[in-house]
Tab-separated table of C-alpha atoms in Angstrom:
chain	number	residue	atom	x	y	z
A	1401	MET	CA	98.657	132.155	84.541
A	1402	PHE	CA	99.289	128.071	84.521
A	1403	ILE	CA	96.174	126.282	82.657
A	1404	ASP	CA	96.235	121.736	82.695
A	1405	GLU	CA	92.993	121.594	81.677
A	1406	ALA	CA	91.178	122.525	79.241
A	1407	THR	CA	87.594	121.832	76.622
A	1408	ILE	CA	88.392	122.235	72.869
A	1409	VAL	CA	85.630	121.226	69.909
A	1410	VAL	CA	86.851	120.318	66.797
A	1411	ARG	CA	85.261	119.876	63.039
A	1412	SER	CA	86.240	118.344	60.549
A	1413	GLY	CA	85.428	119.907	57.085
A	1414	ASP	CA	82.768	118.777	54.537
A	1415	GLY	CA	82.865	116.535	51.605
A	1416	GLY	CA	82.790	118.637	48.402
A	1417	ASN	CA	79.191	117.615	46.255
A	1418	GLY	CA	79.904	115.170	43.003
A	1419	CYS	CA	79.076	116.930	40.040
A	1420	VAL	CA	76.409	116.391	37.400
A	1421	SER	CA	77.317	116.534	33.894
A	1422	PHE	CA	78.041	115.460	30.924
A	1423	ARG	CA	80.286	115.585	28.157
A	1424	ARG	CA	79.166	118.861	25.504
A	1425	GLU	CA	81.571	119.854	22.592
A	1426	LYS	CA	80.891	120.749	18.569
A	1427	TYR	CA	81.163	117.328	17.302
A	1428	GLU	CA	79.751	115.048	19.853
A	1429	ALA	CA	76.363	116.896	21.269
A	1430	ARG	CA	75.268	113.985	22.994
A	1431	GLY	CA	78.636	113.045	25.057
A	1432	GLY	CA	78.647	110.320	28.241
A	1433	PRO	CA	78.841	111.624	31.397
A	1434	ASP	CA	82.299	113.568	32.926
A	1435	GLY	CA	81.204	115.161	36.116
A	1436	GLY	CA	84.156	115.094	38.730
A	1437	SER	CA	84.149	113.890	42.399
A	1438	GLY	CA	84.189	116.336	45.017
A	1439	GLY	CA	87.343	116.668	47.340
A	1440	LYS	CA	87.700	115.519	50.475
A	1441	GLY	CA	87.490	117.645	54.092
A	1442	GLY	CA	90.400	118.690	56.068
A	1443	ASP	CA	91.098	116.425	59.287
A	1444	VAL	CA	91.636	117.791	62.475
A	1445	TYR	CA	95.057	116.839	64.623
A	1446	LEU	CA	96.953	116.871	67.631
A	1447	ARG	CA	100.455	117.786	67.969
A	1448	VAL	CA	102.815	117.677	70.539
A	1449	ASN	CA	104.759	120.995	70.584
A	1450	GLU	CA	107.601	120.964	73.038
A	1451	GLY	CA	107.594	124.884	73.449
A	1452	MET	CA	104.566	124.552	74.706
A	1453	ASN	CA	103.920	123.676	78.475
A	1454	THR	CA	100.693	124.348	79.892
A	1455	LEU	CA	97.136	124.543	77.900
A	1456	THR	CA	96.873	128.645	78.263
A	1457	TYR	CA	96.357	128.651	74.294
A	1458	PHE	CA	92.773	127.186	74.558
A	1459	SER	CA	91.474	129.815	77.234
A	1460	ARG	CA	91.525	131.613	74.481
A	1461	GLN	CA	90.651	129.769	71.105
A	1462	ARG	CA	88.410	126.736	71.770
A	1463	HIS	CA	86.990	125.563	68.688
A	1464	PHE	CA	89.046	124.510	65.665
A	1465	VAL	CA	87.708	123.680	62.534
A	1466	ALA	CA	88.922	122.045	59.043
A	1467	GLU	CA	88.888	123.110	55.739
A	1468	ASP	CA	85.726	121.947	52.969
A	1469	GLY	CA	86.890	119.827	50.372
A	1470	GLY	CA	85.235	122.009	47.235
A	1471	HIS	CA	82.600	120.465	44.907
A	1472	GLY	CA	83.364	118.503	41.752
A	1473	GLN	CA	83.192	119.782	38.427
A	1474	GLY	CA	82.478	119.034	34.586
A	1475	ARG	CA	85.338	117.963	32.038
A	1476	SER	CA	86.082	115.178	35.488
A	1477	LYS	CA	87.709	118.016	37.546
A	1478	LYS	CA	87.744	116.497	40.890
A	1479	GLY	CA	87.371	119.599	44.023
A	1480	LYS	CA	90.489	120.112	45.772
A	1481	ASP	CA	90.655	118.734	49.193
A	1482	GLY	CA	90.364	120.894	52.594
A	1483	GLU	CA	93.213	121.694	54.351
A	1484	SER	CA	93.670	120.131	57.136
A	1485	VAL	CA	94.242	121.715	60.734
A	1486	TYR	CA	97.309	120.596	63.254
A	1487	VAL	CA	95.787	122.123	67.114
A	1488	ASP	CA	99.730	121.921	69.111
A	1489	VAL	CA	99.670	120.469	72.717
A	1490	PRO	CA	102.507	120.565	75.005
A	1491	PRO	CA	103.819	117.087	76.033
A	1492	GLY	CA	102.532	115.134	78.538
A	1493	THR	CA	98.164	115.966	77.583
A	1494	LEU	CA	96.318	113.373	77.717
A	1495	VAL	CA	92.843	113.531	75.480
A	1496	ARG	CA	90.000	113.174	76.678
A	1497	ASP	CA	86.489	112.304	75.047
A	1498	ALA	CA	84.244	114.588	76.445
A	1499	ALA	CA	81.062	112.563	76.413
A	1500	SER	CA	82.107	109.311	77.414
A	1501	GLY	CA	85.290	110.350	79.393
A	1502	ALA	CA	87.632	107.333	77.514
A	1503	ILE	CA	90.852	107.838	77.199
A	1504	LEU	CA	91.682	109.065	73.311
A	1505	ARG	CA	95.701	109.109	73.545
A	1506	ASP	CA	98.336	109.656	76.233
A	1507	MET	CA	100.540	112.367	74.182
A	1508	ILE	CA	104.366	112.894	75.033
A	1509	GLU	CA	106.311	111.717	71.744
A	1510	PRO	CA	108.472	115.386	70.377
A	1511	GLU	CA	105.912	115.816	67.074
A	1512	GLU	CA	103.230	112.819	67.400
A	1513	THR	CA	100.565	113.397	66.001
A	1514	PHE	CA	97.012	111.848	66.362
A	1515	LYS	CA	94.241	112.449	64.268
A	1516	VAL	CA	91.439	113.225	66.158
A	1517	VAL	CA	88.476	113.537	63.718
A	1518	GLU	CA	88.480	112.718	59.936
A	1519	GLY	CA	86.967	115.375	56.603
A	1520	GLY	CA	83.984	113.494	54.963
A	1521	ARG	CA	84.118	111.843	52.075
A	1522	GLY	CA	83.664	113.716	49.080
A	1523	GLY	CA	81.055	112.534	47.285
A	1524	ARG	CA	81.342	111.230	43.658
A	1525	GLY	CA	80.811	112.248	39.848
A	1526	ASN	CA	77.938	111.070	38.093
A	1527	LYS	CA	81.421	109.645	35.715
A	1528	VAL	CA	81.744	106.974	38.440
A	1529	PHE	CA	78.514	105.635	38.427
A	1530	LYS	CA	78.626	105.161	34.297
A	1531	SER	CA	77.646	101.225	33.864
A	1532	SER	CA	76.836	98.921	30.534
A	1533	THR	CA	73.111	99.274	31.488
A	1534	ARG	CA	73.916	102.573	32.917
A	1535	GLN	CA	75.513	104.913	30.123
A	1536	SER	CA	74.175	108.361	31.034
A	1537	PRO	CA	73.628	108.233	34.805
A	1538	GLY	CA	71.938	111.680	35.915
A	1539	PHE	CA	72.948	111.708	39.569
A	1540	ALA	CA	75.794	112.418	41.565
A	1541	GLU	CA	76.636	111.930	45.400
A	1542	LEU	CA	76.646	114.686	48.063
A	1543	GLY	CA	79.736	115.594	50.315
A	1544	GLU	CA	79.948	113.118	53.543
A	1545	PRO	CA	79.415	115.716	56.468
A	1546	GLY	CA	82.613	116.540	58.641
A	1547	LYS	CA	82.568	114.752	62.257
A	1548	GLU	CA	82.330	117.468	65.439
A	1549	ARG	CA	83.981	115.713	68.254
A	1550	THR	CA	84.496	117.861	71.774
A	1551	LEU	CA	87.603	117.133	73.806
A	1552	LYS	CA	88.678	116.761	76.992
A	1553	LEU	CA	92.516	118.199	77.516
A	1554	GLU	CA	94.400	117.226	80.793
A	1555	LEU	CA	98.672	118.529	80.763
A	1556	LYS	CA	100.707	116.012	83.593
A	1557	LEU	CA	104.056	118.326	83.588
A	1558	ILE	CA	106.669	115.507	81.711
A	1559	ALA	CA	110.219	116.326	84.556
A	1560	ASP	CA	112.648	114.407	85.386
A	1561	VAL	CA	112.785	115.509	89.042
A	1562	GLY	CA	109.934	116.620	90.626
A	1563	LEU	CA	110.785	118.942	93.749
A	1564	LEU	CA	107.492	117.984	96.466
A	1565	GLY	CA	107.442	119.561	100.422
A	1566	LYS	CA	105.225	121.755	102.583
A	1567	PRO	CA	104.284	125.114	100.919
A	1568	ASN	CA	107.007	127.641	101.685
A	1569	ALA	CA	110.269	124.942	102.046
A	1570	GLY	CA	111.828	127.115	99.303
A	1571	LYS	CA	111.589	124.687	96.638
A	1572	SER	CA	111.171	127.827	94.168
A	1573	THR	CA	114.019	128.968	95.395
A	1574	LEU	CA	116.298	125.964	94.934
A	1575	LEU	CA	114.740	126.182	91.467
A	1576	ALA	CA	116.231	129.159	91.232
A	1577	SER	CA	119.060	128.478	92.325
A	1578	VAL	CA	120.216	125.775	89.623
A	1579	SER	CA	118.208	127.042	87.321
A	1580	ALA	CA	117.079	130.029	84.474
A	1581	ALA	CA	113.842	129.333	85.612
A	1582	LYS	CA	112.074	132.561	87.593
A	1583	PRO	CA	109.414	131.660	89.858
A	1584	LYS	CA	108.115	133.758	91.977
A	1585	ILE	CA	109.304	133.472	95.647
A	1586	ALA	CA	108.543	135.410	98.921
A	1587	ALA	CA	107.467	134.293	102.870
A	1588	TYR	CA	104.374	133.054	103.123
A	1589	PRO	CA	102.337	129.678	101.736
A	1590	PHE	CA	101.820	129.390	98.753
A	1591	THR	CA	103.806	131.447	95.936
A	1592	THR	CA	103.475	129.058	93.790
A	1593	LEU	CA	100.054	128.758	91.896
A	1594	GLY	CA	101.742	126.913	89.272
A	1595	PRO	CA	104.139	124.096	88.661
A	1596	LEU	CA	107.137	125.511	86.776
A	1597	LEU	CA	109.918	124.032	84.796
A	1598	GLY	CA	113.719	124.559	84.932
A	1599	VAL	CA	116.511	122.773	82.765
A	1600	VAL	CA	119.420	121.676	85.170
A	1601	GLU	CA	122.466	121.062	84.000
A	1602	ILE	CA	125.588	119.997	86.041
A	1603	ASP	CA	128.807	118.739	85.005
A	1604	THR	CA	127.896	118.783	81.116
A	1605	ARG	CA	125.235	116.622	81.556
A	1606	THR	CA	121.648	117.956	82.310
A	1607	PHE	CA	117.993	117.273	83.002
A	1608	VAL	CA	114.391	119.218	84.290
A	1609	MET	CA	112.914	119.826	87.240
A	1610	ALA	CA	109.398	120.807	88.176
A	1611	ASP	CA	108.375	122.763	90.825
A	1612	ILE	CA	105.038	121.334	91.984
A	1613	PRO	CA	103.498	123.781	94.161
A	1614	GLY	CA	103.351	123.277	98.288
A	1615	LEU	CA	101.124	120.386	99.486
A	1616	ILE	CA	99.196	120.116	102.427
A	1617	GLU	CA	96.857	117.470	105.113
A	1618	GLY	CA	93.606	116.819	102.305
A	1619	ALA	CA	95.803	117.610	99.409
A	1620	HIS	CA	94.516	113.931	98.017
A	1621	GLN	CA	91.282	115.965	98.219
A	1622	GLY	CA	91.069	118.897	96.694
A	1623	VAL	CA	92.281	120.482	99.644
A	1624	GLY	CA	94.360	123.441	99.197
A	1625	LEU	CA	95.911	122.924	95.729
A	1626	GLY	CA	96.157	119.532	96.090
A	1627	LEU	CA	94.232	117.321	93.286
A	1628	GLN	CA	95.116	120.079	90.889
A	1629	PHE	CA	99.090	119.116	90.941
A	1630	LEU	CA	98.922	115.742	91.980
A	1631	ARG	CA	99.169	114.386	88.902
A	1632	HIS	CA	101.620	116.595	87.475
A	1633	VAL	CA	104.734	114.217	90.203
A	1634	GLU	CA	103.419	111.105	88.056
A	1635	ARG	CA	104.757	111.402	85.619
A	1636	THR	CA	108.779	112.256	87.304
A	1637	ARG	CA	111.329	109.425	87.942
A	1638	LEU	CA	112.707	110.888	90.589
A	1639	LEU	CA	111.274	112.837	94.053
A	1640	VAL	CA	113.126	115.177	95.769
A	1641	HIS	CA	111.818	115.380	98.613
A	1642	LEU	CA	113.025	119.356	100.230
A	1643	LEU	CA	111.921	119.534	104.310
A	1644	ASP	CA	112.252	123.414	106.028
A	1645	GLY	CA	114.605	123.433	108.189
A	1646	ALA	CA	112.422	126.428	110.394
A	1647	SER	CA	109.765	123.934	110.491
A	1648	GLU	CA	108.709	122.780	114.065
A	1649	ASP	CA	108.482	119.632	113.193
A	1650	PRO	CA	110.216	118.088	109.425
A	1651	ALA	CA	109.741	114.487	110.672
A	1652	GLU	CA	106.249	115.077	110.440
A	1653	ASP	CA	105.691	117.021	107.771
A	1654	TYR	CA	108.113	114.447	106.170
A	1655	ARG	CA	105.152	111.579	106.754
A	1656	GLU	CA	102.437	114.229	106.258
A	1657	ILE	CA	103.309	114.784	102.693
A	1658	ASN	CA	103.883	111.067	102.166
A	1659	ARG	CA	100.448	109.495	103.779
A	1660	GLU	CA	98.666	112.019	101.257
A	1661	ILE	CA	100.472	110.551	98.416
A	1662	GLU	CA	100.074	107.080	99.203
A	1663	LEU	CA	96.317	108.237	99.747
A	1664	TYR	CA	96.248	110.115	96.075
A	1665	SER	CA	97.591	107.251	94.602
A	1666	HIS	CA	99.800	103.710	95.328
A	1667	ASP	CA	102.236	103.794	92.498
A	1668	LEU	CA	103.445	107.631	93.391
A	1669	ALA	CA	104.348	106.395	96.626
A	1670	GLU	CA	106.724	103.293	95.181
A	1671	LYS	CA	108.640	106.419	93.426
A	1672	GLU	CA	112.019	106.612	94.348
A	1673	GLN	CA	112.290	110.195	96.936
A	1674	ILE	CA	115.868	111.994	97.621
A	1675	VAL	CA	114.775	113.981	100.964
A	1676	VAL	CA	116.475	116.884	101.700
A	1677	LEU	CA	116.485	119.436	104.723
A	1678	ASN	CA	116.414	123.026	103.283
A	1679	LYS	CA	117.620	125.845	105.115
A	1680	MET	CA	120.576	125.437	106.642
A	1681	ASP	CA	121.515	128.841	106.593
A	1682	LEU	CA	119.316	129.096	110.073
A	1683	PRO	CA	120.391	127.579	113.507
A	1684	GLN	CA	117.833	125.560	113.837
A	1685	ALA	CA	118.045	123.659	111.257
A	1686	ARG	CA	121.575	122.753	112.118
A	1687	GLU	CA	120.081	121.964	114.888
A	1688	LYS	CA	117.459	119.718	113.958
A	1689	TYR	CA	119.401	118.117	111.322
A	1690	PRO	CA	121.045	115.179	113.388
A	1691	ARG	CA	117.940	114.814	115.154
A	1692	LEU	CA	116.256	114.211	111.728
A	1693	GLU	CA	119.151	111.535	110.903
A	1694	GLU	CA	118.544	109.146	112.728
A	1695	GLU	CA	114.073	109.666	113.104
A	1696	LEU	CA	113.335	109.672	109.320
A	1697	PRO	CA	113.149	106.097	107.267
A	1698	VAL	CA	116.081	107.293	104.869
A	1699	GLU	CA	119.443	105.893	104.067
A	1700	ASP	CA	120.480	109.289	103.464
A	1701	LEU	CA	119.864	112.585	104.582
A	1702	TYR	CA	121.190	115.500	102.413
A	1703	ALA	CA	121.758	119.148	103.839
A	1704	ILE	CA	121.156	122.413	101.697
A	1705	SER	CA	120.476	125.729	102.387
A	1706	ALA	CA	119.079	127.499	98.673
A	1707	VAL	CA	119.664	130.776	100.034
A	1708	THR	CA	123.522	131.241	100.305
A	1709	THR	CA	123.318	127.281	97.874
A	1710	GLU	CA	125.533	125.395	100.548
A	1711	GLY	CA	125.676	121.206	99.764
A	1712	VAL	CA	123.484	122.862	96.507
A	1713	ARG	CA	126.072	121.776	93.444
A	1714	GLU	CA	126.554	118.323	95.530
A	1715	LEU	CA	123.046	117.755	95.342
A	1716	MET	CA	122.461	117.701	91.669
A	1717	ARG	CA	125.139	115.825	91.370
A	1718	VAL	CA	123.615	113.000	93.314
A	1719	ILE	CA	120.404	113.988	91.209
A	1720	VAL	CA	121.791	113.032	88.463
A	1721	ASP	CA	124.076	110.087	89.398
A	1722	ARG	CA	120.742	108.880	90.107
A	1723	LEU	CA	118.645	109.488	87.406
A	1724	GLU	CA	121.317	108.388	85.149
A	1725	ARG	CA	121.005	104.522	86.926
A	1726	MET	CA	116.878	104.946	86.316
A	1727	PRO	CA	114.690	103.949	83.576
A	1728	LYS	CA	114.358	107.025	80.758
A	1729	LYS	CA	110.470	106.800	80.822
A	1730	ALA	CA	107.992	106.950	83.790
A	1731	ALA	CA	105.590	107.056	81.314
A	1732	GLU	CA	106.288	103.645	79.945
A	1733	GLU	CA	105.519	102.351	83.093
A	1734	GLU	CA	101.790	103.791	83.020
A	1735	GLU	CA	99.687	100.986	82.350
A	1736	LEU	CA	96.435	103.518	81.090
A	1737	PHE	CA	93.515	102.276	79.238
A	1738	VAL	CA	93.317	103.900	75.707
A	1739	PHE	CA	90.338	103.990	73.711
A	1740	ARG	CA	91.403	102.904	70.296
A	1741	PRO	CA	88.837	103.492	66.748
A	1742	HIS	CA	88.804	99.794	64.672
A	1743	GLU	CA	90.968	100.581	61.371
A	1744	GLU	CA	89.366	97.613	59.243
A	1745	GLY	CA	87.984	99.672	57.175
A	1746	GLU	CA	84.051	100.277	57.160
A	1747	ASP	CA	81.180	98.425	59.109
A	1748	ARG	CA	78.903	97.132	57.010
A	1749	THR	CA	76.577	95.861	60.354
A	1750	VAL	CA	72.756	96.908	60.489
A	1751	ARG	CA	70.549	97.168	63.299
A	1752	VAL	CA	66.637	97.625	62.599
A	1753	GLN	CA	65.267	99.049	66.047
A	1754	ARG	CA	60.977	98.988	66.705
A	1755	LEU	CA	60.834	102.069	67.644
A	1756	GLY	CA	57.062	102.545	68.994
A	1757	PRO	CA	53.970	101.995	66.195
A	1758	GLY	CA	55.184	102.625	62.729
A	1759	VAL	CA	58.128	103.476	63.671
A	1760	PHE	CA	61.479	102.210	62.824
A	1761	ARG	CA	64.825	103.307	62.889
A	1762	LEU	CA	68.101	101.537	60.758
A	1763	SER	CA	71.838	102.337	62.232
A	1764	GLY	CA	74.890	101.177	61.090
A	1765	GLU	CA	78.065	103.077	59.950
A	1766	GLU	CA	77.820	102.223	56.030
A	1767	ILE	CA	73.994	102.453	56.160
A	1768	GLU	CA	74.477	106.190	57.475
A	1769	ARG	CA	76.749	107.702	55.280
A	1770	LEU	CA	75.227	106.265	51.725
A	1771	ALA	CA	71.767	108.343	53.517
A	1772	VAL	CA	73.622	111.234	53.885
A	1773	MET	CA	75.499	111.388	50.739
A	1774	THR	CA	71.845	110.386	48.732
A	1775	ASP	CA	70.561	113.521	46.811
A	1776	TRP	CA	66.957	113.360	47.863
A	1777	THR	CA	66.013	115.216	45.521
A	1778	ASN	CA	67.504	113.297	42.463
A	1779	ARG	CA	64.736	110.061	41.625
A	1780	GLU	CA	67.814	107.899	40.282
A	1781	ALA	CA	69.894	108.863	42.705
A	1782	MET	CA	66.892	107.371	45.791
A	1783	GLU	CA	66.447	104.349	43.290
A	1784	ARG	CA	70.478	103.825	44.054
A	1785	PHE	CA	69.611	103.868	47.423
A	1786	GLU	CA	66.425	101.307	47.639
A	1787	ARG	CA	68.990	99.268	44.815
A	1788	ILE	CA	71.751	99.178	48.154
A	1789	MET	CA	68.896	98.451	50.422
A	1790	ARG	CA	67.554	95.413	48.918
A	1791	ALA	CA	71.245	94.250	47.481
A	1792	ARG	CA	72.021	94.062	51.545
A	1793	GLY	CA	69.165	92.487	52.573
A	1794	ILE	CA	67.813	95.502	54.657
A	1795	SER	CA	64.636	95.834	53.005
A	1796	SER	CA	63.945	92.025	53.860
A	1797	GLN	CA	65.260	92.592	57.979
A	1798	LEU	CA	63.298	95.666	57.883
A	1799	ARG	CA	59.895	93.773	56.502
A	1800	GLU	CA	61.023	90.486	58.759
A	1801	ALA	CA	60.787	93.605	61.504
A	1802	GLY	CA	57.388	94.495	60.963
A	1803	VAL	CA	57.613	97.770	58.450
A	1804	GLU	CA	54.890	98.587	56.161
A	1805	ILE	CA	53.827	101.078	53.265
A	1806	GLY	CA	53.586	104.618	55.180
A	1807	ASP	CA	56.030	103.852	58.520
A	1808	THR	CA	58.398	106.232	59.212
A	1809	VAL	CA	61.877	104.783	58.343
A	1810	ILE	CA	64.757	106.145	60.857
A	1811	ILE	CA	68.508	106.974	59.434
A	1812	GLY	CA	70.665	109.312	61.298
A	1813	ASP	CA	69.160	112.630	61.618
A	1814	MET	CA	66.839	111.573	58.760
A	1815	GLU	CA	63.181	110.526	58.452
A	1816	LEU	CA	62.017	108.842	56.095
A	1817	GLU	CA	58.262	106.995	54.651
A	1818	TRP	CA	58.790	102.982	53.578
A	1819	GLN	CA	56.832	102.762	49.736
C-alpha cells in the first residue's frame, strides 16, 4: 500500500540531573564539592534513506523517543549523554510542524539529516558552582526536560520523468515494458492506486520514471485520485503525456488533462511535455494519428504500442536526450518558505504579562529553562534563582508591572508565589 502522508510524534531525551557531592577521603573529611554534571539528552533527527520510496513504515510506528541523559555522580563523574534517534524518510519528504503548518525542511539529498528536536541539557553538578564566596555549594541543577513535537510528513516523489494520462491510457504497461517495475495492469480505470517508480536504462544511460495514477476532470479539486497524486508530478523534470489511442477523442483527453494541471499549479503547467499516442497496435489508433498530428498544439507527436513495444525504444532515446539538455534538479527551481529557527544562542528576552488580578506570567527562552532546571526543594537553589532574577532586572520588571507579595507568578508550567 502506497502511503505519502504521515503524522509522527518525536521527543528528545531529558537531560540528566547534576549531583550534589562532597569529597570525603581518609585524611580529608571535609573536602570540597565534587558533584558531576548530568549528561545531555539524545536528539531526534530525520535522515534521508534512498532505499525508501513510501511513508508506509509510519503506519506502524508513529512515536520516536531519544534516550535520556545519565545523572551526574560524585568524584566529578559526568552522566552519560543519551543516544540520539535517527528516523529514516524517503527522498522528497516535506517536513511540516503539525501545529503551525510551517515548512521546516525539504528533505531531498541522500543521507541528508535534520535535527527536529534537541535533547535537554544536563544539569550542572555542585562542583561547577564553587566560587571564592561560595566554597561549599549544596545544590545542583536538574536536567532540562526533553522537547516533544508533532510533525507532518508529505512525500513528493523525486523522478526525472512523470507519466501523465487518463485512466487506462497504458502508463503502467509502458513502465513495465521499459523497466523492472512490476505495476498491476488490467483493462479498467484506476488500476494504479499509487505512484510507482522504475529505472529505465537505454544505451548505457539511465533515468527514473514515475507512473502517476490517471487524472480525470476535477482532479485539481480532489476528484478521483487527483490531489493525492498531482503533487508527485511537481518534482519531475519532464512530463510524458500518454494519450489512449482507443479513446473516442484523444485530443479532448489531452486538453482535459492540461486544464486540470493548469488549475492545480501554473508552474506545473509550464513543465515541458512529450506527447505520445499509445496503442498503435489497434487499427483505430492508426487511423487517428494523422488527424491528431495536425490538431494537437505540439511540435512532435510520438506513436508507440506499449504492448508490442513498437516505437518504445525510440521514445526512450528521445526522453533521455531531452533530459540531458535540461537542468538536473527541478527541486532547485522551487521557492518554498522554509521556517529556520535562530541559531545565535539562547534568547535572554523576558516578557512580563499581567493575566488578571494578582496573576503574572514570565515568558522567555532563558528564564523558562532556568525555572525548569531549578531544584525548588533546595533552598540554596531557590536563592540562586532569585539572584539571577535581580541581576537580569526581571524583579524590577515585575514590580513595575504591579506585582505584590502573595501574587502568583507563572513561568512555563510552574506557578510560584511572589515573596
